[in-house]
PDB file of C-alpha atoms in Angstrom:
ATOM      1  CA  ALA A   1     -89.224  24.245 -77.077  1.00 77.00           C
ATOM      2  CA  GLN A   2     -89.261  21.672 -79.795  1.00 86.00           C
ATOM      3  CA  LYS A   3     -86.235  19.419 -80.189  1.00 93.00           C
ATOM      4  CA  VAL A   4     -85.365  16.527 -82.756  1.00 96.00           C
ATOM      5  CA  THR A   5     -82.363  14.395 -82.219  1.00 97.00           C
ATOM      6  CA  GLN A   6     -80.875  11.715 -84.505  1.00 97.00           C
ATOM      7  CA  THR A   7     -77.795  10.289 -82.698  1.00 95.00           C
ATOM      8  CA  GLN A   8     -76.840   8.028 -85.604  1.00 96.00           C
ATOM      9  CA  THR A   9     -74.432  10.323 -88.064  1.00 95.00           C
ATOM     10  CA  SER A  10     -73.928   7.638 -90.489  1.00 96.00           C
ATOM     11  CA  ILE A  11     -74.898   3.964 -91.171  1.00 97.00           C
ATOM     12  CA  SER A  12     -73.575   1.415 -93.694  1.00 97.00           C
ATOM     13  CA  VAL A  13     -75.641  -1.618 -94.775  1.00 97.00           C
ATOM     14  CA  MET A  14     -75.623  -4.366 -97.370  1.00 97.00           C
ATOM     15  CA  GLU A  15     -78.013  -4.281-100.092  1.00 97.00           C
ATOM     16  CA  LYS A  16     -81.231  -5.959 -99.707  1.00 97.00           C
ATOM     17  CA  THR A  17     -80.944  -5.795 -95.814  1.00 97.00           C
ATOM     18  CA  THR A  18     -83.340  -3.897 -93.353  1.00 97.00           C
ATOM     19  CA  VAL A  19     -82.115  -0.715 -91.592  1.00 98.00           C
ATOM     20  CA  THR A  20     -83.631   1.213 -88.900  1.00 97.00           C
ATOM     21  CA  MET A  21     -82.710   4.858 -88.177  1.00 98.00           C
ATOM     22  CA  ASP A  22     -83.236   6.252 -84.921  1.00 97.00           C
ATOM     23  CA  CYS A  23     -85.045   9.724 -83.924  1.00 98.00           C
ATOM     24  CA  VAL A  24     -86.305  11.056 -80.555  1.00 98.00           C
ATOM     25  CA  TYR A  25     -88.029  14.398 -80.217  1.00 97.00           C
ATOM     26  CA  GLU A  26     -89.147  16.826 -77.546  1.00 95.00           C
ATOM     27  CA  THR A  27     -92.233  18.608 -77.176  1.00 92.00           C
ATOM     28  CA  GLN A  28     -94.878  19.896 -74.654  1.00 90.00           C
ATOM     29  CA  ASP A  29     -97.924  19.551 -76.955  1.00 88.00           C
ATOM     30  CA  SER A  30    -100.226  16.678 -76.970  1.00 88.00           C
ATOM     31  CA  SER A  31    -100.955  16.593 -80.458  1.00 89.00           C
ATOM     32  CA  TYR A  32     -97.959  16.609 -83.034  1.00 92.00           C
ATOM     33  CA  PHE A  33     -96.819  15.372 -86.368  1.00 93.00           C
ATOM     34  CA  LEU A  34     -93.678  13.647 -87.194  1.00 95.00           C
ATOM     35  CA  PHE A  35     -91.923  13.318 -90.546  1.00 95.00           C
ATOM     36  CA  TRP A  36     -89.115  11.914 -92.654  1.00 97.00           C
ATOM     37  CA  TYR A  37     -87.328  13.486 -95.526  1.00 97.00           C
ATOM     38  CA  LYS A  38     -84.526  12.141 -97.788  1.00 97.00           C
ATOM     39  CA  GLN A  39     -81.863  14.238 -99.356  1.00 97.00           C
ATOM     40  CA  THR A  40     -80.181  12.544-102.339  1.00 96.00           C
ATOM     41  CA  ALA A  41     -76.651  12.843-103.368  1.00 93.00           C
ATOM     42  CA  SER A  42     -77.807  15.494-105.918  1.00 92.00           C
ATOM     43  CA  GLY A  43     -79.220  17.654-103.005  1.00 92.00           C
ATOM     44  CA  GLU A  44     -82.736  17.156-103.553  1.00 94.00           C
ATOM     45  CA  ILE A  45     -84.970  16.922-100.469  1.00 96.00           C
ATOM     46  CA  VAL A  46     -88.281  14.865-100.767  1.00 95.00           C
ATOM     47  CA  PHE A  47     -90.850  14.027 -98.251  1.00 95.00           C
ATOM     48  CA  LEU A  48     -91.030  10.252 -97.385  1.00 96.00           C
ATOM     49  CA  ILE A  49     -93.513   9.316 -94.568  1.00 96.00           C
ATOM     50  CA  ARG A  50     -95.454  10.808 -91.753  1.00 95.00           C
ATOM     51  CA  GLN A  51     -96.927   9.934 -88.385  1.00 95.00           C
ATOM     52  CA  ASP A  52     -99.599  11.808 -86.711  1.00 92.00           C
ATOM     53  CA  SER A  53     -99.269  11.499 -82.812  1.00 93.00           C
ATOM     54  CA  TYR A  54    -102.642  10.532 -82.334  1.00 92.00           C
ATOM     55  CA  LYS A  55    -102.629   7.571 -84.467  1.00 92.00           C
ATOM     56  CA  LYS A  56    -101.376   4.186 -82.890  1.00 92.00           C
ATOM     57  CA  GLU A  57    -100.913   2.423 -86.105  1.00 94.00           C
ATOM     58  CA  ASN A  58     -97.340   2.757 -87.611  1.00 96.00           C
ATOM     59  CA  ALA A  59     -97.458   4.496 -90.969  1.00 95.00           C
ATOM     60  CA  THR A  60     -96.091   2.578 -94.048  1.00 96.00           C
ATOM     61  CA  VAL A  61     -95.274   3.789 -97.429  1.00 95.00           C
ATOM     62  CA  GLY A  62     -93.749   1.335 -99.969  1.00 94.00           C
ATOM     63  CA  HIS A  63     -90.660  -0.087 -98.395  1.00 95.00           C
ATOM     64  CA  TYR A  64     -90.520   2.621 -95.778  1.00 97.00           C
ATOM     65  CA  SER A  65     -92.184   2.208 -92.462  1.00 97.00           C
ATOM     66  CA  LEU A  66     -92.215   3.833 -89.050  1.00 98.00           C
ATOM     67  CA  ASN A  67     -91.683   2.503 -85.588  1.00 97.00           C
ATOM     68  CA  PHE A  68     -93.614   5.166 -83.350  1.00 97.00           C
ATOM     69  CA  GLN A  69     -92.986   4.709 -79.670  1.00 97.00           C
ATOM     70  CA  LYS A  70     -94.969   7.507 -78.299  1.00 95.00           C
ATOM     71  CA  PRO A  71     -93.973   6.672 -74.401  1.00 95.00           C
ATOM     72  CA  LYS A  72     -90.368   6.958 -75.599  1.00 96.00           C
ATOM     73  CA  SER A  73     -90.883  10.037 -77.881  1.00 96.00           C
ATOM     74  CA  SER A  74     -89.293   8.009 -80.410  1.00 97.00           C
ATOM     75  CA  ILE A  75     -89.956   7.743 -84.264  1.00 98.00           C
ATOM     76  CA  GLY A  76     -87.726   5.212 -86.002  1.00 98.00           C
ATOM     77  CA  LEU A  77     -87.657   5.070 -89.840  1.00 98.00           C
ATOM     78  CA  ILE A  78     -87.348   1.333 -91.199  1.00 98.00           C
ATOM     79  CA  ILE A  79     -86.325   0.650 -94.537  1.00 98.00           C
ATOM     80  CA  THR A  80     -86.768  -2.988 -95.668  1.00 97.00           C
ATOM     81  CA  ALA A  81     -85.045  -4.634 -98.797  1.00 96.00           C
ATOM     82  CA  THR A  82     -82.650  -1.586 -99.053  1.00 97.00           C
ATOM     83  CA  GLN A  83     -81.391  -0.691-102.639  1.00 96.00           C
ATOM     84  CA  ILE A  84     -78.298   1.259-103.657  1.00 97.00           C
ATOM     85  CA  GLU A  85     -80.513   4.206-104.475  1.00 96.00           C
ATOM     86  CA  ASP A  86     -81.599   4.419-100.742  1.00 97.00           C
ATOM     87  CA  SER A  87     -78.201   5.764-100.131  1.00 97.00           C
ATOM     88  CA  ALA A  88     -79.001   9.318 -98.961  1.00 97.00           C
ATOM     89  CA  VAL A  89     -79.181  11.696 -95.931  1.00 97.00           C
ATOM     90  CA  TYR A  90     -82.465  11.072 -93.848  1.00 98.00           C
ATOM     91  CA  PHE A  91     -83.977  13.781 -91.960  1.00 97.00           C
ATOM     92  CA  CYS A  92     -86.272  13.484 -89.032  1.00 97.00           C
ATOM     93  CA  ALA A  93     -88.700  16.334 -88.395  1.00 95.00           C
ATOM     94  CA  MET A  94     -91.484  17.617 -86.161  1.00 94.00           C
ATOM     95  CA  GLU A  95     -94.354  19.805 -86.317  1.00 90.00           C
ATOM     96  CA  SER A  96     -95.539  20.785 -83.028  1.00 81.00           C
ATOM     97  CA  GLY A  97     -97.151  23.968 -81.628  1.00 70.00           C
ATOM     98  CA  SER A  98     -96.754  26.336 -84.435  1.00 70.00           C
ATOM     99  CA  PHE A  99     -98.714  25.649 -87.565  1.00 69.00           C
ATOM    100  CA  ASN A 100     -96.727  24.422 -90.671  1.00 75.00           C
ATOM    101  CA  LYS A 101     -93.429  25.136 -88.887  1.00 84.00           C
ATOM    102  CA  LEU A 102     -91.153  22.061 -88.692  1.00 89.00           C
ATOM    103  CA  THR A 103     -88.035  21.419 -86.648  1.00 92.00           C
ATOM    104  CA  PHE A 104     -85.571  19.131 -88.232  1.00 94.00           C
ATOM    105  CA  GLY A 105     -83.066  16.646 -86.703  1.00 95.00           C
ATOM    106  CA  ALA A 106     -79.334  16.848 -87.816  1.00 95.00           C
ATOM    107  CA  GLY A 107     -79.928  13.908 -90.275  1.00 96.00           C
ATOM    108  CA  THR A 108     -78.285  10.538 -90.692  1.00 97.00           C
ATOM    109  CA  ARG A 109     -76.345   9.471 -93.721  1.00 97.00           C
ATOM    110  CA  LEU A 110     -76.963   5.979 -94.975  1.00 98.00           C
ATOM    111  CA  ALA A 111     -74.760   4.124 -97.363  1.00 98.00           C
ATOM    112  CA  VAL A 112     -76.183   1.064 -99.184  1.00 97.00           C
ATOM    113  CA  CYS A 113     -73.379  -1.092-100.445  1.00 96.00           C
ATOM    114  CA  PRO A 114     -73.590  -3.889-103.235  1.00 94.00           C
TER     115      PRO A 114
ATOM    116  CA  GLU B   1     -95.759  17.906-108.660  1.00 59.00           C
ATOM    117  CA  ALA B   2     -94.922  21.348-106.740  1.00 55.00           C
ATOM    118  CA  ALA B   3     -92.172  23.311-108.370  1.00 91.00           C
ATOM    119  CA  VAL B   4     -89.708  25.534-106.334  1.00 96.00           C
ATOM    120  CA  THR B   5     -87.128  27.188-108.222  1.00 96.00           C
ATOM    121  CA  GLN B   6     -84.215  28.922-106.310  1.00 97.00           C
ATOM    122  CA  SER B   7     -81.599  31.296-107.870  1.00 96.00           C
ATOM    123  CA  PRO B   8     -78.676  31.533-108.228  1.00 97.00           C
ATOM    124  CA  ARG B   9     -77.352  27.978-107.543  1.00 96.00           C
ATOM    125  CA  ASN B  10     -74.028  29.179-106.242  1.00 97.00           C
ATOM    126  CA  LYS B  11     -72.891  32.651-104.866  1.00 97.00           C
ATOM    127  CA  VAL B  12     -69.728  33.908-103.647  1.00 97.00           C
ATOM    128  CA  THR B  13     -69.500  37.144-102.025  1.00 97.00           C
ATOM    129  CA  VAL B  14     -67.063  39.204 -99.510  1.00 97.00           C
ATOM    130  CA  THR B  15     -67.742  39.861 -95.768  1.00 97.00           C
ATOM    131  CA  GLY B  16     -70.013  42.997 -95.630  1.00 96.00           C
ATOM    132  CA  GLY B  17     -71.345  42.149 -99.160  1.00 96.00           C
ATOM    133  CA  ASN B  18     -75.121  42.462-100.028  1.00 96.00           C
ATOM    134  CA  VAL B  19     -76.938  39.274-100.993  1.00 97.00           C
ATOM    135  CA  THR B  20     -80.349  38.461-102.259  1.00 98.00           C
ATOM    136  CA  LEU B  21     -81.527  34.809-102.571  1.00 98.00           C
ATOM    137  CA  SER B  22     -84.533  34.234-104.752  1.00 98.00           C
ATOM    138  CA  CYS B  23     -87.315  31.595-104.690  1.00 98.00           C
ATOM    139  CA  ARG B  24     -90.221  30.901-106.909  1.00 97.00           C
ATOM    140  CA  GLN B  25     -92.828  28.474-106.705  1.00 96.00           C
ATOM    141  CA  THR B  26     -95.532  27.811-109.316  1.00 93.00           C
ATOM    142  CA  ASN B  27     -98.350  25.928-107.428  1.00 82.00           C
ATOM    143  CA  SER B  28     -99.883  28.668-105.506  1.00 83.00           C
ATOM    144  CA  HIS B  29     -98.870  27.297-102.019  1.00 89.00           C
ATOM    145  CA  ASN B  30     -99.564  29.807 -99.352  1.00 89.00           C
ATOM    146  CA  TYR B  31     -96.535  28.959 -97.206  1.00 90.00           C
ATOM    147  CA  MET B  32     -92.907  29.564 -98.045  1.00 93.00           C
ATOM    148  CA  TYR B  33     -89.877  29.015 -95.981  1.00 94.00           C
ATOM    149  CA  TRP B  34     -86.116  29.669 -95.876  1.00 97.00           C
ATOM    150  CA  TYR B  35     -83.937  27.132 -94.487  1.00 97.00           C
ATOM    151  CA  ARG B  36     -80.248  26.667 -93.964  1.00 97.00           C
ATOM    152  CA  GLN B  37     -78.279  23.518 -93.967  1.00 97.00           C
ATOM    153  CA  ASP B  38     -75.009  23.162 -91.987  1.00 94.00           C
ATOM    154  CA  THR B  39     -73.287  19.915 -91.104  1.00 87.00           C
ATOM    155  CA  GLY B  40     -74.323  18.729 -87.648  1.00 86.00           C
ATOM    156  CA  HIS B  41     -77.308  20.982 -87.357  1.00 89.00           C
ATOM    157  CA  GLY B  42     -79.506  19.733 -90.239  1.00 91.00           C
ATOM    158  CA  LEU B  43     -82.041  22.198 -91.591  1.00 95.00           C
ATOM    159  CA  ARG B  44     -82.767  25.203 -89.449  1.00 95.00           C
ATOM    160  CA  LEU B  45     -85.584  27.668 -90.299  1.00 94.00           C
ATOM    161  CA  ILE B  46     -84.512  31.332 -90.933  1.00 96.00           C
ATOM    162  CA  HIS B  47     -87.926  32.757 -92.025  1.00 96.00           C
ATOM    163  CA  TYR B  48     -91.192  31.956 -93.366  1.00 93.00           C
ATOM    164  CA  SER B  49     -94.494  33.470 -94.766  1.00 92.00           C
ATOM    165  CA  TYR B  50     -98.026  32.577 -95.163  1.00 89.00           C
ATOM    166  CA  GLY B  51     -98.811  34.895 -97.901  1.00 90.00           C
ATOM    167  CA  ALA B  52     -97.890  38.048 -99.863  1.00 93.00           C
ATOM    168  CA  GLY B  53     -96.600  40.755 -97.518  1.00 94.00           C
ATOM    169  CA  ASN B  54     -96.545  38.391 -94.565  1.00 93.00           C
ATOM    170  CA  LEU B  55     -93.170  37.448 -92.725  1.00 95.00           C
ATOM    171  CA  GLN B  56     -92.733  35.167 -89.600  1.00 92.00           C
ATOM    172  CA  ILE B  57     -89.532  34.765 -87.760  1.00 93.00           C
ATOM    173  CA  GLY B  58     -87.991  31.446 -87.826  1.00 91.00           C
ATOM    174  CA  ASP B  59     -85.500  29.818 -85.267  1.00 91.00           C
ATOM    175  CA  VAL B  60     -82.167  31.417 -86.556  1.00 95.00           C
ATOM    176  CA  PRO B  61     -83.144  34.955 -87.939  1.00 96.00           C
ATOM    177  CA  ASP B  62     -80.150  36.982 -86.986  1.00 96.00           C
ATOM    178  CA  GLY B  63     -78.464  38.749 -89.817  1.00 96.00           C
ATOM    179  CA  TYR B  64     -81.191  37.875 -92.367  1.00 98.00           C
ATOM    180  CA  LYS B  65     -84.161  39.691 -93.675  1.00 97.00           C
ATOM    181  CA  ALA B  66     -86.986  38.307 -96.021  1.00 97.00           C
ATOM    182  CA  THR B  67     -89.721  39.664 -98.378  1.00 97.00           C
ATOM    183  CA  ARG B  68     -92.701  37.808 -99.849  1.00 97.00           C
ATOM    184  CA  THR B  69     -93.529  40.031-102.734  1.00 97.00           C
ATOM    185  CA  THR B  70     -96.233  37.882-104.278  1.00 96.00           C
ATOM    186  CA  GLN B  71     -97.817  34.528-103.802  1.00 94.00           C
ATOM    187  CA  GLU B  72     -95.047  33.025-105.816  1.00 96.00           C
ATOM    188  CA  ASP B  73     -91.884  34.936-104.803  1.00 97.00           C
ATOM    189  CA  PHE B  74     -89.975  34.912-101.617  1.00 98.00           C
ATOM    190  CA  PHE B  75     -86.508  36.470-101.205  1.00 98.00           C
ATOM    191  CA  LEU B  76     -83.707  36.134 -98.594  1.00 98.00           C
ATOM    192  CA  LEU B  77     -81.661  39.155 -97.958  1.00 98.00           C
ATOM    193  CA  LEU B  78     -78.106  39.450 -96.282  1.00 96.00           C
ATOM    194  CA  GLU B  79     -77.516  42.973 -95.976  1.00 92.00           C
ATOM    195  CA  LEU B  80     -73.975  42.685 -94.258  1.00 95.00           C
ATOM    196  CA  ALA B  81     -72.872  39.215 -95.120  1.00 96.00           C
ATOM    197  CA  SER B  82     -70.366  37.439 -92.552  1.00 97.00           C
ATOM    198  CA  PRO B  83     -68.388  34.120 -92.878  1.00 97.00           C
ATOM    199  CA  SER B  84     -70.885  32.599 -90.472  1.00 97.00           C
ATOM    200  CA  GLN B  85     -73.520  32.826 -93.140  1.00 97.00           C
ATOM    201  CA  THR B  86     -71.688  30.499 -95.438  1.00 97.00           C
ATOM    202  CA  SER B  87     -74.015  27.813 -95.907  1.00 97.00           C
ATOM    203  CA  LEU B  88     -76.483  25.742 -98.141  1.00 97.00           C
ATOM    204  CA  TYR B  89     -79.908  27.597 -98.355  1.00 98.00           C
ATOM    205  CA  PHE B  90     -82.989  25.743 -99.209  1.00 97.00           C
ATOM    206  CA  CYS B  91     -86.520  27.388-100.039  1.00 97.00           C
ATOM    207  CA  ALA B  92     -89.694  25.376 -99.537  1.00 94.00           C
ATOM    208  CA  SER B  93     -93.254  25.646 -99.836  1.00 92.00           C
ATOM    209  CA  SER B  94     -96.525  24.064 -98.843  1.00 89.00           C
ATOM    210  CA  ASP B  95    -100.089  24.343 -99.047  1.00 83.00           C
ATOM    211  CA  ALA B  96    -102.062  25.677 -96.098  1.00 67.00           C
ATOM    212  CA  GLY B  97    -105.091  23.230 -96.004  1.00 61.00           C
ATOM    213  CA  GLY B  98    -104.222  22.161 -92.505  1.00 58.00           C
ATOM    214  CA  TYR B  99    -101.664  20.706 -90.279  1.00 64.00           C
ATOM    215  CA  ALA B 100     -98.756  18.567 -91.402  1.00 67.00           C
ATOM    216  CA  GLU B 101     -98.771  19.549 -94.820  1.00 77.00           C
ATOM    217  CA  THR B 102     -95.791  18.177 -97.164  1.00 86.00           C
ATOM    218  CA  LEU B 103     -92.970  20.532 -97.806  1.00 90.00           C
ATOM    219  CA  TYR B 104     -91.606  20.782-101.536  1.00 92.00           C
ATOM    220  CA  PHE B 105     -88.035  22.091-101.657  1.00 95.00           C
ATOM    221  CA  GLY B 106     -85.882  23.733-104.231  1.00 96.00           C
ATOM    222  CA  SER B 107     -82.687  22.683-105.264  1.00 95.00           C
ATOM    223  CA  GLY B 108     -80.681  25.021-102.810  1.00 96.00           C
ATOM    224  CA  THR B 109     -78.284  27.871-103.268  1.00 97.00           C
ATOM    225  CA  ARG B 110     -74.804  27.344-101.974  1.00 97.00           C
ATOM    226  CA  LEU B 111     -73.441  30.674-100.544  1.00 98.00           C
ATOM    227  CA  THR B 112     -69.932  31.343 -99.591  1.00 97.00           C
ATOM    228  CA  VAL B 113     -68.836  34.449 -97.562  1.00 97.00           C
ATOM    229  CA  LEU B 114     -65.191  34.999 -97.804  1.00 96.00           C
TER     230      LEU B 114
END
């Protein structure tokens, strides 16, 4: 069975610093896909970034990047130069085995302080 | 930009009550999903569908029925609501072009079962 674990319940950082959010996953499949989604204070959930398991290069989109460590089954989200509006809950998710079916982690709440 | 609309935004019912949550997407996506969000659990998949008349069982289906009447409309039914079903419910849709498609979420329905 697939499982996604986010151990950090909440993180607080100062504005303009870099933060890393951890995520580990379990799967028996050799090919899988990893995602990060963001839930804003209003409740809106939006897609941020994705990593395909067969790609060695870490994905980067804007000031979001991933630290993909396949041997450790780990996919960390790195946010550089954090902004107040990055304050949100971040969910790690995995698509593995079942087509178009995602398993989500419990989420990490990020607070960016001025 | 995909548009997913949920109704109602808030719903209060009593134990044993009958509730229908509605979801409509306007971008002709094939896949639609119902998730529930609870503190400590993240997003958990209840049911999903890859087209009108199709229904797939998710990870936490007990106590829920769903029906996909058209390409656009997906309904979640709670026929005998229980307090354990008090939660924030999200509908989402995705295209079926291949693996790892982005999910587009609605704004959520907060359900309280007294």
